[in-house]
Amino acid sequence: MQVRNDKGIIKWILIGISALFLITMLVLPLLYVIITALRDGFAAYQNAVTDSYALKSIGLTVKVTVITVIVNSVFGLFAAWLITRFQFRGKKIISTIMDLPLSISPVIAGLVFLLTFGRQSIIYPFLEAHDIQIIFAQPGIILATVFVTLPFISRELIPVLTVIGNEEEEAAALMGANGFQIFTQITFPHIRWAFLYGVVLCSARAMGEFGAVSVLSGHLRGLTNTMPLHIELLYQGFDFTGAFAMSSILIVMAVIILILRNLLEYRGKKELET
Amino acid sequence: MPDHTQTYVELKHISKTFKNFKAADDISFSVEKGKLIGLLGPSGSGKTTILRILAGLETADSGEIYIDGKPVSQIPAGKRGIGFVFQNYALFRHKTVFDNIAFGLKINHWKKGDIQYRVDELMELVGLTGLEERYPKQLSGGQRQRVAFARALAVQPQLLLLDEPFAAIDAKVRKELREWLRELINQVGITSIFVTHDQDEAVEVADKIIITNHGRIEQTGSPVEVYNNPRTPFVVQFLGNPISIDHTRFKGFRDTTADASAVIRPEYITVRKKNEPCPHPATTEEGIVERVAFRGNVMELTVRVHGQHLTAYRQLGQELIHEGENVNVFLQRIYLIGADGESVTIAVDESLRRENG
Ligand SMILES: Nc1ncnc2c1ncn2[C@@H]1O[C@H](COP(=O)(O)OP(=O)(O)OP(=O)(O)O)[C@@H](O)[C@H]1O
Ligand SMILES: [Mg+2]
């Protein structure tokens, strides 16, 4: 009995600490964002988010996110397939390098691209001769975002592919199925929830990416400003209503993604159990 | 008249090394058309590796495989005309029973009506009619296995490979399935090779058994032949319920080489009560029964003779022998493993030898 009581007390203390922490760290700031966004009335809020620069930044963010997700889906599927289905020298190195973006600071990632494609780079004359602009233009932003979110999808797929094994694939191959048929009909049904989960995580990160993009964007209003960059610009111009209004949109997007994430995680778990 | 003993599958000097582990070491054997071959060996002896190489799921480091007279090393797995039943079936978890069986047919562009007809036919053959819309997880182990058979047979392969087809099924159902498989294979008339580490299974079902150990073939032959005439020490120790004895202490084998080691199986030991007739008194030993165990269809006796424990069987109908009883023990034959550890000879009791001239 004594033991149980102790456990009860500890449980409540832990719950209290966690709740306090979450409230100060998450709930209050979010509430503050919403309140500030709406403090000059709904009309001001509406003005702020329908401002042409704001709309352009939303458009750019959506565009960057969509392209990033497509690129990383293709890369993630291939990489996960390669790593779980083939034996080769240097496999460890490849999977370690793939995870690099998780441990590198995004700012450094941005700088790396700046050096690779910027004026100091040896390929800059070539790029200039062909009128290809990467730095301080949308391709640079996309490159940086792709880099930062590179491992998100493959990391979701690799454990699932490992667990399901390749016997079903071998069985299909023995019946004469080719690689494409095996992938679409046998393998993909197993990984679709994990894949969607990876897509969701990748989108969330792509939308919110600031550091790497900030280095490469050049902050051209209406051209290379994504939502996070636009928010920073507004904030530095003391347009708090505008900054927080845009933030609230990002927050809503994040919440939607959070809900999607939980749904997918639930589906994926159910899938693995069968 | 067709030749009924033509070779259908032939493996010649197949070797396969993983890292530095020899999983298949100079494997050669052939399979006649329409026969059922049992590949028997302890865990890790390379049985699965041989099947996988044969199916084209693994490539051999050296050696040649011929199916129906043609070398197949350049033919991809999907084009070898082989049906494969995996150890844990590898059914497509996301497909219904119907779609599992129909998969190979669809891949091979069968017409819709033909697919329906073929699947119906197979479902009837394996006795699962009515379960078409189930998913593999909604089936029992035995049913899953039947689906795996039906799927493997769907595209009418010329060769069926089965990797421990009964391993995941409980003992009773296993026996039924064994007979069912034997019948099914007879009915379809397909050349088959199945892997097992259960000797009863191999001996009961197969036309021919191949015993593997450490990636090598130890012995090949009909079950009776291999069981009665084991040719290597490994096979002697592997089949039946062998017991090692010191044969020099037994009267019937005094003239056999002393530096060999000896093995005997329970079925070659006769235990008689003192009041029962004793046909070979000169070489009969006396022993004490230490344990009597009921084994369902026989009594298993543990008898101590010259300080050694022997296991023997006694029919249920005979008069009961009790623990602690003095009995007559007669050893018919033993297997002698030469001091070199390579040769095996059979030694028959002296009195029996004299009797048979
Ligand atoms: N892909 C592989 N990589 C490395 N070693 C392997 C591989 N496949 C098999 N082996 C090794 O080769 C040996 C033979 O394996 P195999 O699966 O053929 O044995 P088996 O006779 O089928 O055993 P079991 O009865 O346990 O299934 C084993 O020691 C195994 O560890
Ligand atoms: Mg095996």
XYZ file of C-alpha atoms and ligand atoms in Angstrom:
663
model
C 0.000 0.000 0.000
C 2.794 2.316 0.977
C 4.489 1.761 -2.345
C 1.352 2.532 -4.274
C 0.843 5.811 -2.448
C 4.392 6.839 -3.187
C 3.833 6.094 -6.837
C 0.671 8.173 -6.834
C 2.477 11.191 -5.422
C 5.350 10.865 -7.856
C 2.917 10.567 -10.725
C 1.147 13.789 -9.786
C 4.393 15.662 -9.259
C 5.578 14.589 -12.693
C 2.280 15.531 -14.288
C 2.443 18.936 -12.571
C 5.978 19.630 -13.749
C 5.207 18.565 -17.294
C 2.037 20.630 -17.446
C 3.790 23.714 -16.080
C 6.605 23.277 -18.544
C 4.291 22.830 -21.511
C 2.193 25.807 -20.528
C 5.158 28.182 -20.206
C 7.030 26.827 -23.195
C 4.200 26.173 -25.647
C 0.704 27.232 -24.731
C 1.460 30.764 -23.489
C 3.661 31.718 -26.458
C 1.095 30.383 -28.902
C -1.713 32.215 -27.171
C 0.427 35.333 -27.206
C 0.920 34.988 -30.967
C -2.823 34.720 -31.580
C -3.679 37.562 -29.209
C -1.073 39.879 -30.710
C -2.171 38.994 -34.216
C -5.736 39.975 -33.379
C -5.081 42.901 -31.047
C -5.842 45.573 -33.681
C -9.044 43.838 -34.668
C -9.897 41.292 -37.302
C -9.762 43.818 -40.154
C -6.124 44.583 -39.410
C -5.421 40.861 -39.291
C -7.084 40.393 -42.646
C -5.132 43.283 -44.141
C -1.884 41.868 -42.858
C -2.386 38.433 -44.367
C -3.778 39.647 -47.704
C -0.981 42.124 -48.233
C 0.573 41.346 -51.630
C 4.017 40.614 -50.185
C 2.417 38.363 -47.594
C 0.501 36.472 -50.269
C 3.658 36.138 -52.347
C 5.583 34.744 -49.389
C 2.801 32.251 -48.706
C 2.871 31.237 -52.358
C 6.627 30.818 -52.315
C 6.542 28.757 -49.152
C 3.920 26.451 -50.632
C 5.918 26.139 -53.853
C 9.192 25.403 -52.049
C 7.467 22.896 -49.792
C 5.819 21.033 -52.662
C 9.019 20.809 -54.703
C 11.043 19.761 -51.675
C 8.576 17.019 -50.792
C 8.591 15.690 -54.342
C 12.382 15.669 -54.582
C 12.842 14.077 -51.187
C 10.113 11.505 -51.780
C 11.899 10.243 -54.839
C 15.275 10.378 -53.155
C 13.965 8.884 -49.904
C 12.299 5.940 -51.641
C 15.372 5.133 -53.683
C 17.766 5.555 -50.780
C 15.685 3.429 -48.402
C 15.302 0.738 -51.050
C 19.025 0.756 -51.747
C 19.990 0.559 -48.109
C 17.569 -2.163 -47.077
C 17.683 -4.365 -50.170
C 21.271 -4.392 -51.352
C 24.564 -5.407 -49.829
C 27.529 -3.302 -50.864
C 30.711 -1.778 -49.596
C 30.320 1.681 -48.134
C 26.676 1.218 -47.140
C 27.367 2.443 -43.610
C 29.058 5.553 -44.963
C 26.118 6.346 -47.225
C 23.564 6.008 -44.472
C 25.680 8.135 -42.153
C 26.099 10.859 -44.754
C 22.368 10.805 -45.400
C 21.745 11.732 -41.792
C 24.220 14.597 -41.865
C 21.582 17.311 -42.376
C 20.108 16.371 -39.004
C 23.274 17.221 -37.145
C 24.574 20.144 -39.214
C 23.353 23.606 -38.348
C 21.092 24.883 -41.164
C 23.082 28.113 -41.309
C 26.185 26.141 -42.207
C 24.222 24.269 -44.849
C 23.246 27.625 -46.326
C 26.830 28.828 -46.286
C 28.015 25.649 -48.006
C 25.655 26.299 -50.908
C 26.680 29.943 -50.947
C 30.303 28.854 -51.399
C 29.416 26.186 -53.956
C 27.331 28.377 -56.233
C 28.329 31.920 -55.208
C 30.767 34.373 -56.784
C 33.830 32.717 -55.218
C 32.914 29.335 -56.674
C 34.797 27.844 -59.617
C 31.549 26.982 -61.354
C 30.218 30.531 -61.016
C 31.521 31.644 -64.460
C 29.739 28.705 -66.035
C 26.492 29.508 -64.229
C 26.733 33.147 -65.173
C 27.492 32.377 -68.812
C 24.308 30.311 -68.993
C 22.306 32.837 -67.040
C 21.559 30.373 -64.244
C 20.886 32.074 -60.964
C 20.953 29.973 -57.842
C 22.129 32.187 -55.050
C 19.702 34.889 -53.928
C 17.040 33.279 -56.080
C 14.387 30.614 -55.712
C 16.584 27.657 -56.823
C 18.911 28.416 -53.902
C 16.007 28.417 -51.446
C 14.779 25.122 -52.791
C 18.252 23.594 -52.682
C 18.722 24.646 -49.077
C 15.311 23.316 -48.054
C 15.862 20.021 -49.837
C 19.187 19.646 -48.076
C 17.805 20.342 -44.640
C 14.918 17.859 -45.035
C 16.873 15.229 -46.969
C 16.709 12.340 -44.464
C 13.133 12.863 -43.274
C 11.428 10.396 -45.602
C 14.140 7.749 -45.930
C 14.481 7.577 -42.157
C 10.801 6.714 -41.827
C 11.003 4.070 -44.531
C 14.168 2.210 -43.586
C 12.892 0.633 -40.337
C 9.622 -0.457 -41.944
C 11.381 -1.961 -44.944
C 13.731 -3.779 -42.612
C 10.900 -5.200 -40.530
C 8.813 -6.463 -43.438
C 11.810 -8.245 -44.955
C 12.127 -9.163 -48.591
C 10.489 -12.568 -48.754
C 7.287 -11.268 -50.292
C 9.383 -9.470 -52.878
C 11.322 -12.637 -53.614
C 8.092 -14.586 -53.937
C 6.814 -12.029 -56.436
C 10.096 -12.082 -58.365
C 9.866 -15.864 -58.636
C 6.457 -15.470 -60.234
C 8.002 -13.301 -62.885
C 7.208 -9.812 -61.567
C 9.651 -7.079 -62.574
C 11.132 -4.496 -60.204
C 8.442 -1.913 -60.886
C 5.596 -4.386 -60.380
C 7.176 -5.635 -57.184
C 7.591 -2.143 -55.828
C 4.137 -0.843 -56.674
C 2.137 -3.978 -55.860
C 4.041 -5.668 -53.063
C 6.376 -3.251 -51.303
C 4.551 0.057 -51.460
C 1.354 -1.118 -49.712
C 3.532 -1.970 -46.726
C 5.245 1.383 -46.510
C 2.555 3.808 -47.593
C 1.712 5.040 -44.084
C 5.335 5.419 -43.118
C 5.893 7.198 -46.411
C 3.038 9.645 -45.837
C 4.281 10.187 -42.317
C 7.691 11.081 -43.728
C 6.041 13.426 -46.221
C 4.215 15.182 -43.404
C 7.369 15.613 -41.335
C 9.240 16.799 -44.393
C 6.537 19.366 -45.225
C 6.445 20.672 -41.682
C 10.163 21.209 -41.641
C 10.258 22.647 -45.169
C 7.573 25.233 -44.321
C 9.303 26.431 -41.240
C 12.928 26.355 -42.420
C 14.647 29.646 -41.628
C 18.397 29.347 -41.137
C 19.616 27.844 -44.396
C 17.067 29.750 -46.444
C 17.944 33.016 -44.757
C 21.575 32.725 -45.876
C 20.685 32.000 -49.505
C 17.596 34.078 -50.097
C 18.978 37.619 -50.261
C 15.673 38.778 -48.713
C 14.124 40.141 -51.884
C 10.592 41.075 -50.921
C 7.989 39.355 -53.033
C 10.656 37.322 -54.812
C 12.747 35.257 -52.441
C 11.041 35.804 -49.126
C 9.414 32.720 -47.677
C 6.946 33.022 -44.799
C 9.483 32.713 -41.996
C 11.720 35.304 -43.694
C 8.780 37.606 -44.304
C 7.781 37.335 -40.652
C 11.271 38.287 -39.561
C 11.233 41.279 -41.887
C 7.873 42.487 -40.557
C 9.002 41.991 -37.007
C 12.178 43.978 -37.542
C 10.045 46.722 -39.065
C 8.019 46.809 -35.815
C 4.889 45.555 -37.650
C 3.911 43.234 -34.824
C 0.361 42.712 -36.024
C 1.640 41.662 -39.441
C 4.373 39.420 -38.054
C 2.061 37.668 -35.652
C -0.738 37.379 -38.186
C 1.609 35.568 -40.577
C 2.867 33.472 -37.679
C -0.661 32.439 -36.869
C -1.020 31.064 -40.389
C 2.151 29.030 -39.969
C 0.836 27.815 -36.633
C -2.455 26.710 -38.139
C -0.532 24.850 -40.826
C 1.609 23.248 -38.143
C -1.432 22.159 -36.155
C -2.994 20.595 -39.228
C 0.245 18.727 -39.821
C 0.363 17.636 -36.197
C -3.099 16.142 -36.511
C -2.201 14.438 -39.793
C 0.940 13.128 -38.176
C -0.949 11.509 -35.319
C -3.490 9.996 -37.655
C -0.779 8.535 -39.853
C 1.205 7.278 -36.933
C -1.885 5.474 -35.714
C -2.590 3.925 -39.110
C 1.046 2.938 -39.506
C 1.089 1.214 -36.117
C -2.037 -0.724 -36.968
C -0.442 -1.727 -40.235
C 2.700 -3.050 -38.566
C 0.670 -5.160 -36.163
C -0.920 -7.162 -38.933
C 6.804 -45.081 -74.232
C 8.017 -42.106 -72.207
C 11.135 -42.528 -70.144
C 10.019 -42.428 -66.528
C 13.437 -42.086 -64.999
C 14.753 -39.098 -66.904
C 16.739 -36.584 -64.935
C 14.866 -33.310 -64.596
C 17.112 -31.252 -62.337
C 20.830 -31.578 -62.031
C 23.266 -29.708 -59.798
C 26.951 -30.013 -60.580
C 29.629 -28.928 -58.125
C 27.679 -26.003 -56.693
C 29.601 -23.952 -54.131
C 28.618 -20.816 -52.292
C 30.584 -18.919 -49.674
C 29.143 -16.167 -47.486
C 31.977 -13.934 -46.255
C 34.268 -16.832 -45.372
C 31.611 -19.351 -44.443
C 30.999 -22.231 -46.848
C 27.221 -22.642 -46.995
C 27.338 -24.977 -50.003
C 30.472 -26.960 -50.729
C 30.669 -28.882 -54.002
C 27.026 -29.930 -54.039
C 26.041 -32.332 -56.808
C 22.809 -34.272 -57.131
C 20.105 -34.966 -59.610
C 16.355 -35.298 -59.398
C 14.244 -37.477 -61.617
C 11.081 -36.165 -63.181
C 8.013 -36.450 -61.006
C 9.906 -37.445 -57.868
C 9.736 -35.920 -54.412
C 13.154 -35.311 -52.890
C 13.769 -34.589 -49.217
C 16.727 -32.419 -48.300
C 17.476 -33.340 -44.703
C 20.106 -31.885 -42.420
C 20.713 -30.053 -39.172
C 20.155 -26.310 -38.824
C 22.716 -24.289 -40.722
C 23.775 -27.166 -42.948
C 22.980 -25.242 -46.134
C 19.565 -26.618 -47.120
C 17.931 -23.258 -47.685
C 21.013 -22.032 -49.517
C 20.757 -24.911 -51.993
C 17.063 -24.220 -52.647
C 17.690 -20.515 -53.096
C 20.513 -21.108 -55.553
C 18.322 -23.522 -57.470
C 15.513 -20.964 -57.605
C 17.834 -18.180 -58.707
C 17.402 -16.101 -55.562
C 21.089 -16.526 -54.832
C 23.973 -16.981 -57.252
C 26.450 -19.792 -56.770
C 30.149 -18.953 -56.739
C 30.824 -21.926 -58.970
C 29.061 -24.924 -60.466
C 26.279 -25.488 -62.941
C 22.569 -26.152 -62.667
C 20.562 -27.851 -65.381
C 16.804 -27.925 -65.459
C 15.275 -30.117 -68.133
C 18.699 -30.412 -69.705
C 19.286 -26.661 -70.069
C 21.800 -24.671 -68.009
C 19.915 -22.048 -66.010
C 22.595 -19.821 -64.503
C 21.785 -17.047 -66.986
C 18.026 -17.376 -66.524
C 16.494 -14.992 -63.944
C 14.489 -16.408 -61.036
C 11.153 -15.458 -62.556
C 11.786 -17.348 -65.770
C 12.950 -20.694 -64.414
C 9.474 -22.174 -64.078
C 9.890 -22.818 -60.379
C 7.247 -22.671 -57.677
C 8.597 -21.847 -54.231
C 6.945 -22.288 -50.856
C 8.815 -20.220 -48.295
C 9.453 -21.350 -44.766
C 6.995 -18.830 -43.349
C 4.988 -18.771 -46.560
C 5.699 -15.128 -47.486
C 2.078 -14.616 -48.468
C 1.300 -11.111 -49.685
C -0.157 -9.631 -46.518
C -1.921 -6.855 -48.379
C -3.674 -9.125 -50.810
C -6.641 -11.433 -50.378
C -6.262 -15.172 -50.810
C -7.664 -14.808 -54.306
C -5.203 -12.082 -55.248
C -2.319 -13.993 -53.715
C -3.005 -16.973 -55.935
C -3.852 -14.826 -58.941
C -0.714 -12.678 -58.686
C 1.523 -14.821 -60.870
C -1.274 -15.283 -63.396
C -1.835 -11.536 -63.685
C 1.897 -10.945 -64.064
C 1.878 -13.471 -66.882
C -1.047 -11.698 -68.584
C -3.641 -14.408 -68.231
C -7.144 -13.482 -69.300
C -9.588 -12.577 -66.581
C -11.844 -15.561 -67.145
C -8.891 -17.936 -67.180
C -7.574 -16.490 -63.938
C -10.936 -16.970 -62.254
C -11.097 -20.539 -63.501
C -7.555 -21.401 -62.453
C -7.913 -19.886 -58.980
C -11.195 -21.725 -58.433
C -9.520 -24.935 -59.522
C -6.590 -24.427 -57.131
C -8.816 -23.418 -54.235
C -10.654 -26.665 -54.688
C -7.429 -28.633 -54.974
C -6.163 -27.312 -51.629
C -9.601 -27.430 -50.036
C -10.057 -23.736 -49.316
C -13.043 -22.907 -51.497
C -14.998 -20.061 -49.906
C -12.045 -18.300 -48.327
C -11.107 -16.259 -51.423
C -11.794 -12.874 -49.855
C -9.877 -13.474 -46.621
C -6.542 -11.852 -45.905
C -3.613 -14.031 -44.822
C -3.846 -12.793 -41.232
C -7.411 -14.135 -41.069
C -6.258 -17.693 -41.768
C -4.892 -20.457 -39.561
C -1.330 -21.687 -40.031
C -2.444 -24.729 -41.979
C -4.701 -22.669 -44.225
C -1.917 -20.192 -44.916
C 0.290 -23.002 -45.934
C -2.321 -24.324 -48.335
C -2.588 -20.880 -49.871
C 1.181 -20.859 -50.254
C 0.978 -24.188 -52.098
C -1.808 -22.991 -54.335
C 0.095 -19.799 -55.107
C 3.273 -21.706 -55.909
C 1.383 -24.058 -58.214
C -0.684 -21.371 -59.951
C 1.447 -20.756 -63.030
C 1.998 -24.489 -63.503
C 5.704 -24.613 -62.656
C 7.741 -27.637 -63.649
C 9.550 -27.764 -60.338
C 8.257 -27.124 -56.833
C 10.615 -26.149 -54.012
C 9.413 -26.218 -50.425
C 11.474 -24.799 -47.572
C 10.467 -26.492 -44.318
C 6.830 -26.473 -45.339
C 5.594 -27.774 -42.004
C 7.965 -26.109 -39.577
C 5.468 -23.549 -38.311
C 2.625 -25.995 -37.777
C 1.830 -28.006 -34.670
C 2.667 -31.707 -34.557
C -0.747 -33.205 -35.195
C -1.789 -31.060 -38.137
C 1.707 -31.525 -39.468
C 1.239 -35.234 -39.910
C -2.020 -34.722 -41.762
C -0.496 -32.065 -43.981
C 2.420 -34.311 -44.749
C 0.155 -36.979 -46.174
C -1.917 -34.335 -47.905
C 1.202 -32.907 -49.551
C 2.372 -36.313 -50.686
C -1.001 -36.961 -52.281
C -1.203 -33.518 -53.804
C 2.199 -33.862 -55.400
C 1.291 -37.275 -56.783
C -1.916 -35.825 -58.146
C -0.221 -32.857 -59.816
C 2.745 -34.967 -60.841
C 5.225 -32.190 -60.282
C 8.917 -32.716 -59.549
C 9.501 -31.438 -56.008
C 12.296 -30.831 -53.545
C 11.509 -30.121 -49.939
C 13.735 -29.110 -47.089
C 13.305 -30.363 -43.573
C 15.267 -31.002 -40.433
C 12.699 -33.511 -39.220
C 13.874 -36.988 -40.194
C 10.467 -38.631 -39.743
C 9.067 -36.184 -42.225
C 11.794 -36.847 -44.771
C 11.707 -40.602 -44.365
C 7.925 -40.810 -44.608
C 7.316 -38.465 -47.492
C 10.297 -38.503 -49.823
C 11.134 -40.858 -52.690
C 14.756 -40.049 -52.155
C 16.556 -38.232 -49.377
C 19.686 -36.161 -49.481
C 21.462 -35.641 -46.185
C 23.426 -32.421 -45.811
C 25.908 -31.358 -43.175
C 28.249 -28.357 -43.096
C 27.352 -27.427 -46.646
C 28.219 -30.873 -48.025
C 26.142 -33.842 -49.070
C 26.725 -36.768 -46.732
C 24.579 -39.382 -48.393
C 21.903 -39.779 -51.032
C 19.455 -42.616 -51.512
C 16.005 -43.967 -50.844
C 14.855 -43.470 -47.251
C 15.126 -47.189 -46.478
C 18.565 -47.426 -47.977
C 19.936 -44.423 -46.137
C 18.293 -45.406 -42.896
C 19.576 -48.964 -42.949
C 22.959 -48.376 -44.506
C 24.313 -45.096 -43.256
C 27.623 -44.572 -44.972
C 29.193 -41.749 -42.986
C 29.645 -41.279 -39.246
C 27.483 -38.185 -39.431
C 24.543 -40.070 -40.931
C 24.962 -42.841 -38.336
C 24.731 -40.295 -35.558
C 21.961 -38.272 -37.200
C 19.296 -40.823 -38.118
C 17.207 -42.846 -35.699
C 17.948 -42.643 -31.991
C 21.581 -43.675 -31.877
C 23.349 -44.610 -28.640
C 27.120 -44.904 -28.380
C 28.334 -48.075 -26.705
C 31.573 -49.821 -25.905
C 31.077 -52.827 -28.177
C 34.134 -54.728 -26.937
C 32.240 -55.624 -23.764
C 29.495 -57.439 -25.643
C 29.880 -61.120 -26.456
C 28.415 -60.908 -29.935
C 31.039 -58.461 -31.169
C 34.262 -59.677 -29.549
C 35.892 -60.246 -32.917
C 35.309 -56.720 -34.255
C 38.041 -54.074 -34.275
C 38.592 -52.640 -30.868
C 39.754 -49.190 -31.884
C 36.516 -48.316 -33.669
C 33.687 -46.612 -31.845
C 30.249 -48.167 -31.985
C 26.682 -46.926 -32.257
C 23.471 -48.906 -31.882
C 19.828 -48.027 -32.505
C 17.011 -49.154 -30.209
C 15.309 -51.186 -32.933
C 18.316 -53.548 -33.028
C 18.108 -54.359 -29.348
C 15.778 -57.111 -28.191
C 14.853 -57.288 -24.523
C 13.270 -60.513 -23.245
C 11.985 -61.568 -19.878
C 13.926 -64.370 -18.200
C 11.045 -66.792 -18.737
C 10.788 -66.093 -22.451
C 12.645 -68.298 -24.995
C 16.163 -67.123 -25.711
C 17.206 -67.988 -29.288
C 20.910 -67.066 -29.079
C 22.058 -67.881 -25.574
C 25.764 -67.715 -26.488
C 25.704 -64.015 -27.228
C 22.819 -62.891 -25.042
C 23.690 -60.515 -22.223
C 22.052 -59.996 -18.896
C 20.817 -56.590 -17.842
C 18.707 -54.713 -15.323
C 15.770 -52.573 -16.396
C 16.225 -49.121 -14.929
C 13.340 -47.266 -16.457
C 10.175 -48.103 -18.331
C 8.482 -45.320 -20.237
C 5.252 -45.397 -22.172
C 5.780 -43.862 -25.619
C 2.251 -44.107 -26.964
C 2.711 -47.001 -29.373
C 5.661 -48.770 -27.706
C 7.272 -49.134 -24.303
C 10.708 -47.608 -24.098
C 13.073 -49.470 -21.792
C 16.336 -48.234 -20.382
C 18.453 -51.238 -19.575
C 21.838 -51.330 -17.901
C 24.247 -53.876 -19.349
C 27.931 -53.965 -18.354
C 27.480 -50.591 -16.762
C 26.187 -49.060 -20.016
C 22.715 -47.707 -20.586
C 20.886 -49.016 -23.635
C 17.520 -47.929 -24.932
C 15.207 -50.543 -26.390
C 11.581 -50.775 -27.474
C 9.059 -53.434 -26.582
C 5.688 -54.014 -28.183
C 2.651 -53.142 -26.112
C 0.966 -56.535 -26.539
C 3.810 -58.404 -24.867
C 3.977 -59.219 -21.185
C 4.985 -56.151 -19.168
C 8.523 -55.695 -17.978
C 8.988 -53.854 -14.706
C 11.646 -51.527 -13.449
C 14.368 -53.385 -11.554
C 13.694 -56.620 -13.402
C 16.553 -58.842 -14.642
C 16.222 -59.377 -18.375
C 17.985 -60.937 -21.351
C 19.367 -58.420 -23.827
C 20.322 -59.280 -27.372
C 22.090 -56.880 -29.751
C 21.464 -57.699 -33.413
C 23.742 -55.260 -35.143
C 25.868 -52.229 -34.467
C 27.468 -49.546 -36.622
C 31.214 -49.285 -36.298
C 32.864 -45.975 -37.005
C 36.499 -46.509 -38.007
C 39.296 -44.950 -35.983
C 39.883 -42.536 -38.892
C 36.419 -41.144 -38.222
C 35.385 -41.614 -41.842
C 34.371 -45.174 -42.618
C 31.258 -46.914 -41.355
C 30.787 -50.667 -41.239
C 27.906 -52.757 -39.986
C 28.717 -55.508 -37.532
C 26.175 -58.288 -37.011
C 26.025 -60.409 -33.867
C 28.313 -63.429 -34.005
C 25.601 -66.068 -33.476
C 23.447 -64.525 -36.200
C 26.405 -64.474 -38.549
C 27.097 -68.166 -37.934
C 23.428 -68.990 -38.389
C 23.282 -67.257 -41.759
C 26.523 -68.903 -42.844
N 22.825 -14.154 -46.731
C 23.699 -14.785 -45.924
N 24.793 -14.148 -45.454
C 25.672 -14.769 -44.645
N 25.557 -16.042 -44.219
C 24.498 -16.737 -44.653
C 23.506 -16.148 -45.519
N 22.563 -17.098 -45.773
C 22.951 -18.205 -45.095
N 24.106 -18.000 -44.438
C 24.829 -18.980 -43.621
O 24.979 -20.160 -44.358
C 24.741 -21.299 -43.550
C 23.697 -22.180 -44.160
O 22.471 -21.496 -44.105
P 21.109 -22.128 -44.579
O 20.064 -21.105 -44.368
O 21.272 -22.674 -45.943
O 20.936 -23.313 -43.545
P 19.716 -24.318 -43.375
O 20.269 -25.675 -43.575
O 18.596 -23.896 -44.236
O 19.370 -24.123 -41.844
P 17.933 -24.097 -41.107
O 17.510 -25.523 -40.935
O 18.259 -23.467 -39.804
O 17.015 -23.278 -41.946
C 24.357 -20.788 -42.165
O 25.463 -20.921 -41.319
C 24.036 -19.338 -42.389
O 24.439 -18.568 -41.280
Mg 16.640 -23.018 -43.817
